[in-house]
PDB file of C-alpha atoms and ligand atoms in Angstrom:
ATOM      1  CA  UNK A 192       8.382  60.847  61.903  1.00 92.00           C
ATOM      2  CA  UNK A 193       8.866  58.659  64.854  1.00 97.00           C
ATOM      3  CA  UNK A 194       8.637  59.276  68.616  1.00 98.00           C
ATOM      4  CA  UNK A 195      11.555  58.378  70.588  1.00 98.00           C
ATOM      5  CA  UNK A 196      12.538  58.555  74.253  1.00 99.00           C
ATOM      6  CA  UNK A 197      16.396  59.638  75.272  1.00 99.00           C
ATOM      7  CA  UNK A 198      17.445  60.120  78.738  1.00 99.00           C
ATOM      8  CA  UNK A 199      17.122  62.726  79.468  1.00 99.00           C
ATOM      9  CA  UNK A 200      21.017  63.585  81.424  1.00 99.00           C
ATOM     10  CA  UNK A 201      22.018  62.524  78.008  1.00 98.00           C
ATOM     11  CA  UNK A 202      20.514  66.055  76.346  1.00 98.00           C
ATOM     12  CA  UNK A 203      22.116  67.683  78.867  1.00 98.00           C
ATOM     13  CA  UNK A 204      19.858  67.699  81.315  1.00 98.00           C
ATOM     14  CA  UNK A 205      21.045  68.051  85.173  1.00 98.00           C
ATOM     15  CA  UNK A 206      19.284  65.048  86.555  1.00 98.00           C
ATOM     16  CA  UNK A 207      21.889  62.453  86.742  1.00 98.00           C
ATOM     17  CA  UNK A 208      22.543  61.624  90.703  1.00 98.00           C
ATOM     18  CA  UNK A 209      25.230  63.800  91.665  1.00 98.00           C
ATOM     19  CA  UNK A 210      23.607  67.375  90.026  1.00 98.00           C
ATOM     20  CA  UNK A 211      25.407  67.073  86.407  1.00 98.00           C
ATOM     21  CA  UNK A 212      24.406  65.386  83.210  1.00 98.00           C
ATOM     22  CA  UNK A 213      25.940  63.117  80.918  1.00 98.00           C
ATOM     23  CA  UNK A 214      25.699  65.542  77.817  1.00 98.00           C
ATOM     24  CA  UNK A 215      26.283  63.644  74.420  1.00 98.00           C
ATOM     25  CA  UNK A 216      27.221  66.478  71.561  1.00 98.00           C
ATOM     26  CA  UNK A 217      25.938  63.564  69.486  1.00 98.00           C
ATOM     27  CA  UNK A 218      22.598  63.245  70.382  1.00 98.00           C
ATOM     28  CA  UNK A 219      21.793  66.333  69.206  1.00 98.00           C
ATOM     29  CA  UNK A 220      21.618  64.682  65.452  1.00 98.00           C
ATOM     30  CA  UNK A 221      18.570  63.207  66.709  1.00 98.00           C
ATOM     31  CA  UNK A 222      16.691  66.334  66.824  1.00 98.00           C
ATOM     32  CA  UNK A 223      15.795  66.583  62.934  1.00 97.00           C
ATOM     33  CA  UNK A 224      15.291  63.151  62.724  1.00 98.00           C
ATOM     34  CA  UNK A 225      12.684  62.564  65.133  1.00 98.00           C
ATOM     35  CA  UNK A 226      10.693  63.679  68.084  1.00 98.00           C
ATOM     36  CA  UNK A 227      12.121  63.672  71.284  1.00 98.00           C
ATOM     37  CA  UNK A 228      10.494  63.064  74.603  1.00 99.00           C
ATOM     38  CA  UNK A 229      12.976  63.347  77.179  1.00 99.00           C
ATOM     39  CA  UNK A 230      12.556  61.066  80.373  1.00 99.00           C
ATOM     40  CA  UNK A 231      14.514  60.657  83.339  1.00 99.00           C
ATOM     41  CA  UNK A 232      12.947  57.659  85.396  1.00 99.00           C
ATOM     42  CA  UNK A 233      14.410  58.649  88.519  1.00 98.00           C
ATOM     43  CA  UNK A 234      13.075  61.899  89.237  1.00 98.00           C
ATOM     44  CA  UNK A 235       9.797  60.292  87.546  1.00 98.00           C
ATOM     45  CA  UNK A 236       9.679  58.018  90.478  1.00 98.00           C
ATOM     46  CA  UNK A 237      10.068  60.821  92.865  1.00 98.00           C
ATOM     47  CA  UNK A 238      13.841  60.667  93.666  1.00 98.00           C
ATOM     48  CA  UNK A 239      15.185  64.728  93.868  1.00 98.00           C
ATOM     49  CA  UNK A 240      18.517  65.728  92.478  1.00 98.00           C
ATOM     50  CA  UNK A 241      20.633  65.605  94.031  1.00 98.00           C
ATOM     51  CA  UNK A 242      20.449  62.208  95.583  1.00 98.00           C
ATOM     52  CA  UNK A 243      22.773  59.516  96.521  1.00 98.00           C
ATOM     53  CA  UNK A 244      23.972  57.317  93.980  1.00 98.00           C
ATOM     54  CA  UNK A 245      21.986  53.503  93.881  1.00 98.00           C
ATOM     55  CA  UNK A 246      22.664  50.042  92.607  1.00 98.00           C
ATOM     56  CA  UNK A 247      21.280  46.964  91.587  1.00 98.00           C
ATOM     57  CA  UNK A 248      21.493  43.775  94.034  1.00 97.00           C
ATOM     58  CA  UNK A 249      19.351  41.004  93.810  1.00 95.00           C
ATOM     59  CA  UNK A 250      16.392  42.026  91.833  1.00 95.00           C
ATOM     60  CA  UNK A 251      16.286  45.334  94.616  1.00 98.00           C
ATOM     61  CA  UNK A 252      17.738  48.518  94.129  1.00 98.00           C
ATOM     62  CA  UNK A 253      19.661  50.346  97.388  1.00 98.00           C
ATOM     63  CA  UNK A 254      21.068  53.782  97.643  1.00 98.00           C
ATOM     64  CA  UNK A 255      24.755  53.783  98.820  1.00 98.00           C
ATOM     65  CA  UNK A 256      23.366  54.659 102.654  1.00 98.00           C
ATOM     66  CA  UNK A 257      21.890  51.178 102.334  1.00 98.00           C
ATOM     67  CA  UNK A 258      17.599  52.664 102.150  1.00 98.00           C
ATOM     68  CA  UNK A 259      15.720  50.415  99.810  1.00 98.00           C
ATOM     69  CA  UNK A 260      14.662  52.674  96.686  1.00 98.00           C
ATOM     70  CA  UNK A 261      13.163  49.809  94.286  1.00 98.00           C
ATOM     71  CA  UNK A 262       9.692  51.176  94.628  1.00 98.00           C
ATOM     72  CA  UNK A 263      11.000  54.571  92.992  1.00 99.00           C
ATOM     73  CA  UNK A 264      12.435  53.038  90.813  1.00 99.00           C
ATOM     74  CA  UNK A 265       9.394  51.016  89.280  1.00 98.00           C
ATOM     75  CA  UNK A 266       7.379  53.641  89.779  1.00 99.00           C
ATOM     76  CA  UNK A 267       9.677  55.697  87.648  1.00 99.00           C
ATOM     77  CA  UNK A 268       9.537  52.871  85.139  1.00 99.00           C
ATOM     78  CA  UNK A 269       5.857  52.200  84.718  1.00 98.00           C
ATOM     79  CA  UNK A 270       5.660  55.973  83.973  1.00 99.00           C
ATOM     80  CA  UNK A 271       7.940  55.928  81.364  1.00 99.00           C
ATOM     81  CA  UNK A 272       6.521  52.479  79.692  1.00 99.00           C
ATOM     82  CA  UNK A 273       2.762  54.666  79.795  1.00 99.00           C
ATOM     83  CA  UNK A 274       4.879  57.659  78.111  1.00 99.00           C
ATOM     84  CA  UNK A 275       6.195  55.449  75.694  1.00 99.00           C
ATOM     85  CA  UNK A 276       2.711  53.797  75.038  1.00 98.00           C
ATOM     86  CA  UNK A 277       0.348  56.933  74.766  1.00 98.00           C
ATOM     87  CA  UNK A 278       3.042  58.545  72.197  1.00 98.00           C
ATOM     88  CA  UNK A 279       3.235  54.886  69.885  1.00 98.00           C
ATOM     89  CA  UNK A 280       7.101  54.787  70.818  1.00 98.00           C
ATOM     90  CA  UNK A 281       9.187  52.098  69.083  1.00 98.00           C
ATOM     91  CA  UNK A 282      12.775  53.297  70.218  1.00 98.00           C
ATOM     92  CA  UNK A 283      14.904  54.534  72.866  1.00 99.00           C
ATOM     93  CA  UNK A 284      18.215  55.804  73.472  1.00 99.00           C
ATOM     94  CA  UNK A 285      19.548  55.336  77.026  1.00 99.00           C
ATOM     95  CA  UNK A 286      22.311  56.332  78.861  1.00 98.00           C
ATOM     96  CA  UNK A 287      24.578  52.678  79.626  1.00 98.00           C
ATOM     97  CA  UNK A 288      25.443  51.576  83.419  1.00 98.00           C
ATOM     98  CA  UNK A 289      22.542  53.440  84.949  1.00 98.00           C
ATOM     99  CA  UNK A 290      20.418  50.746  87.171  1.00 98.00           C
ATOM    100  CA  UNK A 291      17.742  52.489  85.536  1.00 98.00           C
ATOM    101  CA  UNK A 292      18.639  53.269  81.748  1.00 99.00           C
ATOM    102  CA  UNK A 293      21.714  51.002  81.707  1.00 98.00           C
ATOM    103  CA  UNK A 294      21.398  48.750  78.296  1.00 98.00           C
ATOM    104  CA  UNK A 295      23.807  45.903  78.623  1.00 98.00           C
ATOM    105  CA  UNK A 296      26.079  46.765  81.868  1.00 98.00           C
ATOM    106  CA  UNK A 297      25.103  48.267  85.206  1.00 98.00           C
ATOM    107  CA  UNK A 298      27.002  48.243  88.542  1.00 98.00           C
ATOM    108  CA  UNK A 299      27.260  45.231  90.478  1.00 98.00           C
ATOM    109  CA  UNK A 300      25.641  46.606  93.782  1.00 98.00           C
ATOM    110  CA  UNK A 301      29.224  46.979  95.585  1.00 98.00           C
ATOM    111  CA  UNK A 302      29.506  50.715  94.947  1.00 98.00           C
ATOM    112  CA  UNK A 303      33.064  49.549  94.145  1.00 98.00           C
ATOM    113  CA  UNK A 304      32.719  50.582  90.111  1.00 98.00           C
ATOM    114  CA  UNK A 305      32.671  47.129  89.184  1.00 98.00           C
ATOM    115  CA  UNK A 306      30.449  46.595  85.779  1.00 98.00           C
ATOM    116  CA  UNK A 307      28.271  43.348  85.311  1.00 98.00           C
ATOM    117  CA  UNK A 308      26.015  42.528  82.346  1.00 98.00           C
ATOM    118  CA  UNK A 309      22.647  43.722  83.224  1.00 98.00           C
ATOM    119  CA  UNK A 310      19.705  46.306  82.046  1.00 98.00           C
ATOM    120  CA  UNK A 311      18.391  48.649  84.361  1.00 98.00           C
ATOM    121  CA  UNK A 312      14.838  48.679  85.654  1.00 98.00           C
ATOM    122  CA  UNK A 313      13.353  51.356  82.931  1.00 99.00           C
ATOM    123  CA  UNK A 314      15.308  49.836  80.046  1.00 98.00           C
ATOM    124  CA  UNK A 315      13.998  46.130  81.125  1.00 98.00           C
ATOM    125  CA  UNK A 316      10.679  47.124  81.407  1.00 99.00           C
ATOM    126  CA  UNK A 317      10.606  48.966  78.092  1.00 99.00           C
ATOM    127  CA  UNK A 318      12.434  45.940  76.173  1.00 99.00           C
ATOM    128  CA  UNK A 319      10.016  43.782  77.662  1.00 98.00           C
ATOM    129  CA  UNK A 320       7.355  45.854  75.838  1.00 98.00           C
ATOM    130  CA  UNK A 321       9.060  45.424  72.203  1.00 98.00           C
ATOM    131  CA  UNK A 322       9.915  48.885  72.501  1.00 98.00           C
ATOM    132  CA  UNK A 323      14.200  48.862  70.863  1.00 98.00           C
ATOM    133  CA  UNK A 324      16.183  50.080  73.441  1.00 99.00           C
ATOM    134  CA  UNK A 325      19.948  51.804  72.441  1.00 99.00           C
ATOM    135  CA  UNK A 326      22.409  52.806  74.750  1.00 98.00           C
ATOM    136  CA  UNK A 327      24.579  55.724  74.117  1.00 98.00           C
ATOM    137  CA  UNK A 328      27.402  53.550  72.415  1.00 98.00           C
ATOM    138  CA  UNK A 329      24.642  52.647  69.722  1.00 98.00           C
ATOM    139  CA  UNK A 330      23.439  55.930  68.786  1.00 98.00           C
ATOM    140  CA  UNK A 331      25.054  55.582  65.055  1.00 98.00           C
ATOM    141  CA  UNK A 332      22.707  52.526  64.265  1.00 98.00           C
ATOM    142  CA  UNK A 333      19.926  54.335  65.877  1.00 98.00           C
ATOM    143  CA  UNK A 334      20.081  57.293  63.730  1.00 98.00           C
ATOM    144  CA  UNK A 335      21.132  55.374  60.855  1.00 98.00           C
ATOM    145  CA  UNK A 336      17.499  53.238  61.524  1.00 98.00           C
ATOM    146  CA  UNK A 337      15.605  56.749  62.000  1.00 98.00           C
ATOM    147  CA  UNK A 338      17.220  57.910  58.286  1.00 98.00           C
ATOM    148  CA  UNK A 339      15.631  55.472  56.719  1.00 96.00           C
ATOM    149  CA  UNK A 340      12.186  55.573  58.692  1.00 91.00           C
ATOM    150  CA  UNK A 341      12.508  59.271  57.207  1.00 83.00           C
TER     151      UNK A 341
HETATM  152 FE1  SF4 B 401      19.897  59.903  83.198  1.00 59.73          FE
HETATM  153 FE2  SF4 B 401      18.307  57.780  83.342  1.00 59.73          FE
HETATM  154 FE3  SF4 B 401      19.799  58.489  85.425  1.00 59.73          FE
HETATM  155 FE4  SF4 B 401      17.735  60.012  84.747  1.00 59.73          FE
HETATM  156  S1  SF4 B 401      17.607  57.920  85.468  1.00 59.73           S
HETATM  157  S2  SF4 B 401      19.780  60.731  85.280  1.00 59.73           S
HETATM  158  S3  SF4 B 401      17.762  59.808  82.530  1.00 59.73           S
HETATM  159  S4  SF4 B 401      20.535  57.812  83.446  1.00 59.73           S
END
């Protein structure tokens, strides 16, 4: 059976920014398919929940009271990627416009809700390292992959 990492707000877990999670009834199919090790980069790094919402702007990432976070953020990141490594991890599900699970669009560092392309720091990193990252909006050809690998 393989390994896989999901965020871990999207298993219902109250770690997104504001408190809450971003539960996905769906994900829950994983769960006899695989094993799960939830991750949440952003407490990893040593960010508490509640804490203010950040973005991505020019390779940094800033809270919304302007305080440079990008060093929680890597560190956040690195620990996941060792996670990932120690456990043989080929795939990941992650939750989309997060600057640090977002897949293909993140915010574009106004904190005006505008959406650019872009991958957050964690799911970068983890590409980076061959490991097949899936955002939420994917999960159907992620569990369709893990059927077969059954
Ligand atoms: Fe969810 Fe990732 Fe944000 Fe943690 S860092 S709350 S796992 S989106």
């Amino acid at each position: 059976m393989e390994t896989i990492l999901v965020s871990a707000c999207l298993l219902g877990e109250n770690c997104k920014y504001d408190g809450g999670n971003n539960y996905l009834k769906k994900s829950e199919e994983l769960k006899s398919l695989c094993d799960i090790i939830l991750i949440c980069p952003e407490t990893f790094g040593g960010l508490k929940t509640p804490r203010l919402p950040s973005e991505i702007k020019n390779g940094r990432v800033i809270n919304s009271k302007n305080k440079d976070v990008t060093n929680n953020f890597y560190d956040g990141a690195y620990m996941t990627l060792a996670i990932a490594k120690e456990n043989h991890v080929r795939y990941a599900l992650l939750k989309e416009r997060s600057p640090s699970c977002g897949v293909h669009q993140i915010y574009d560092g106004t904190f005006t809700s505008k959406k650019i392309e872009g991958m957050g720091i964690t799911s970068k990193l983890l590409k980076e390292n061959n490991i097949k990252v899936f955002s939420e909006d994917e999960i159907d050809e992620l569990i369709l992959i893990l059927k077969k690998s059954i």
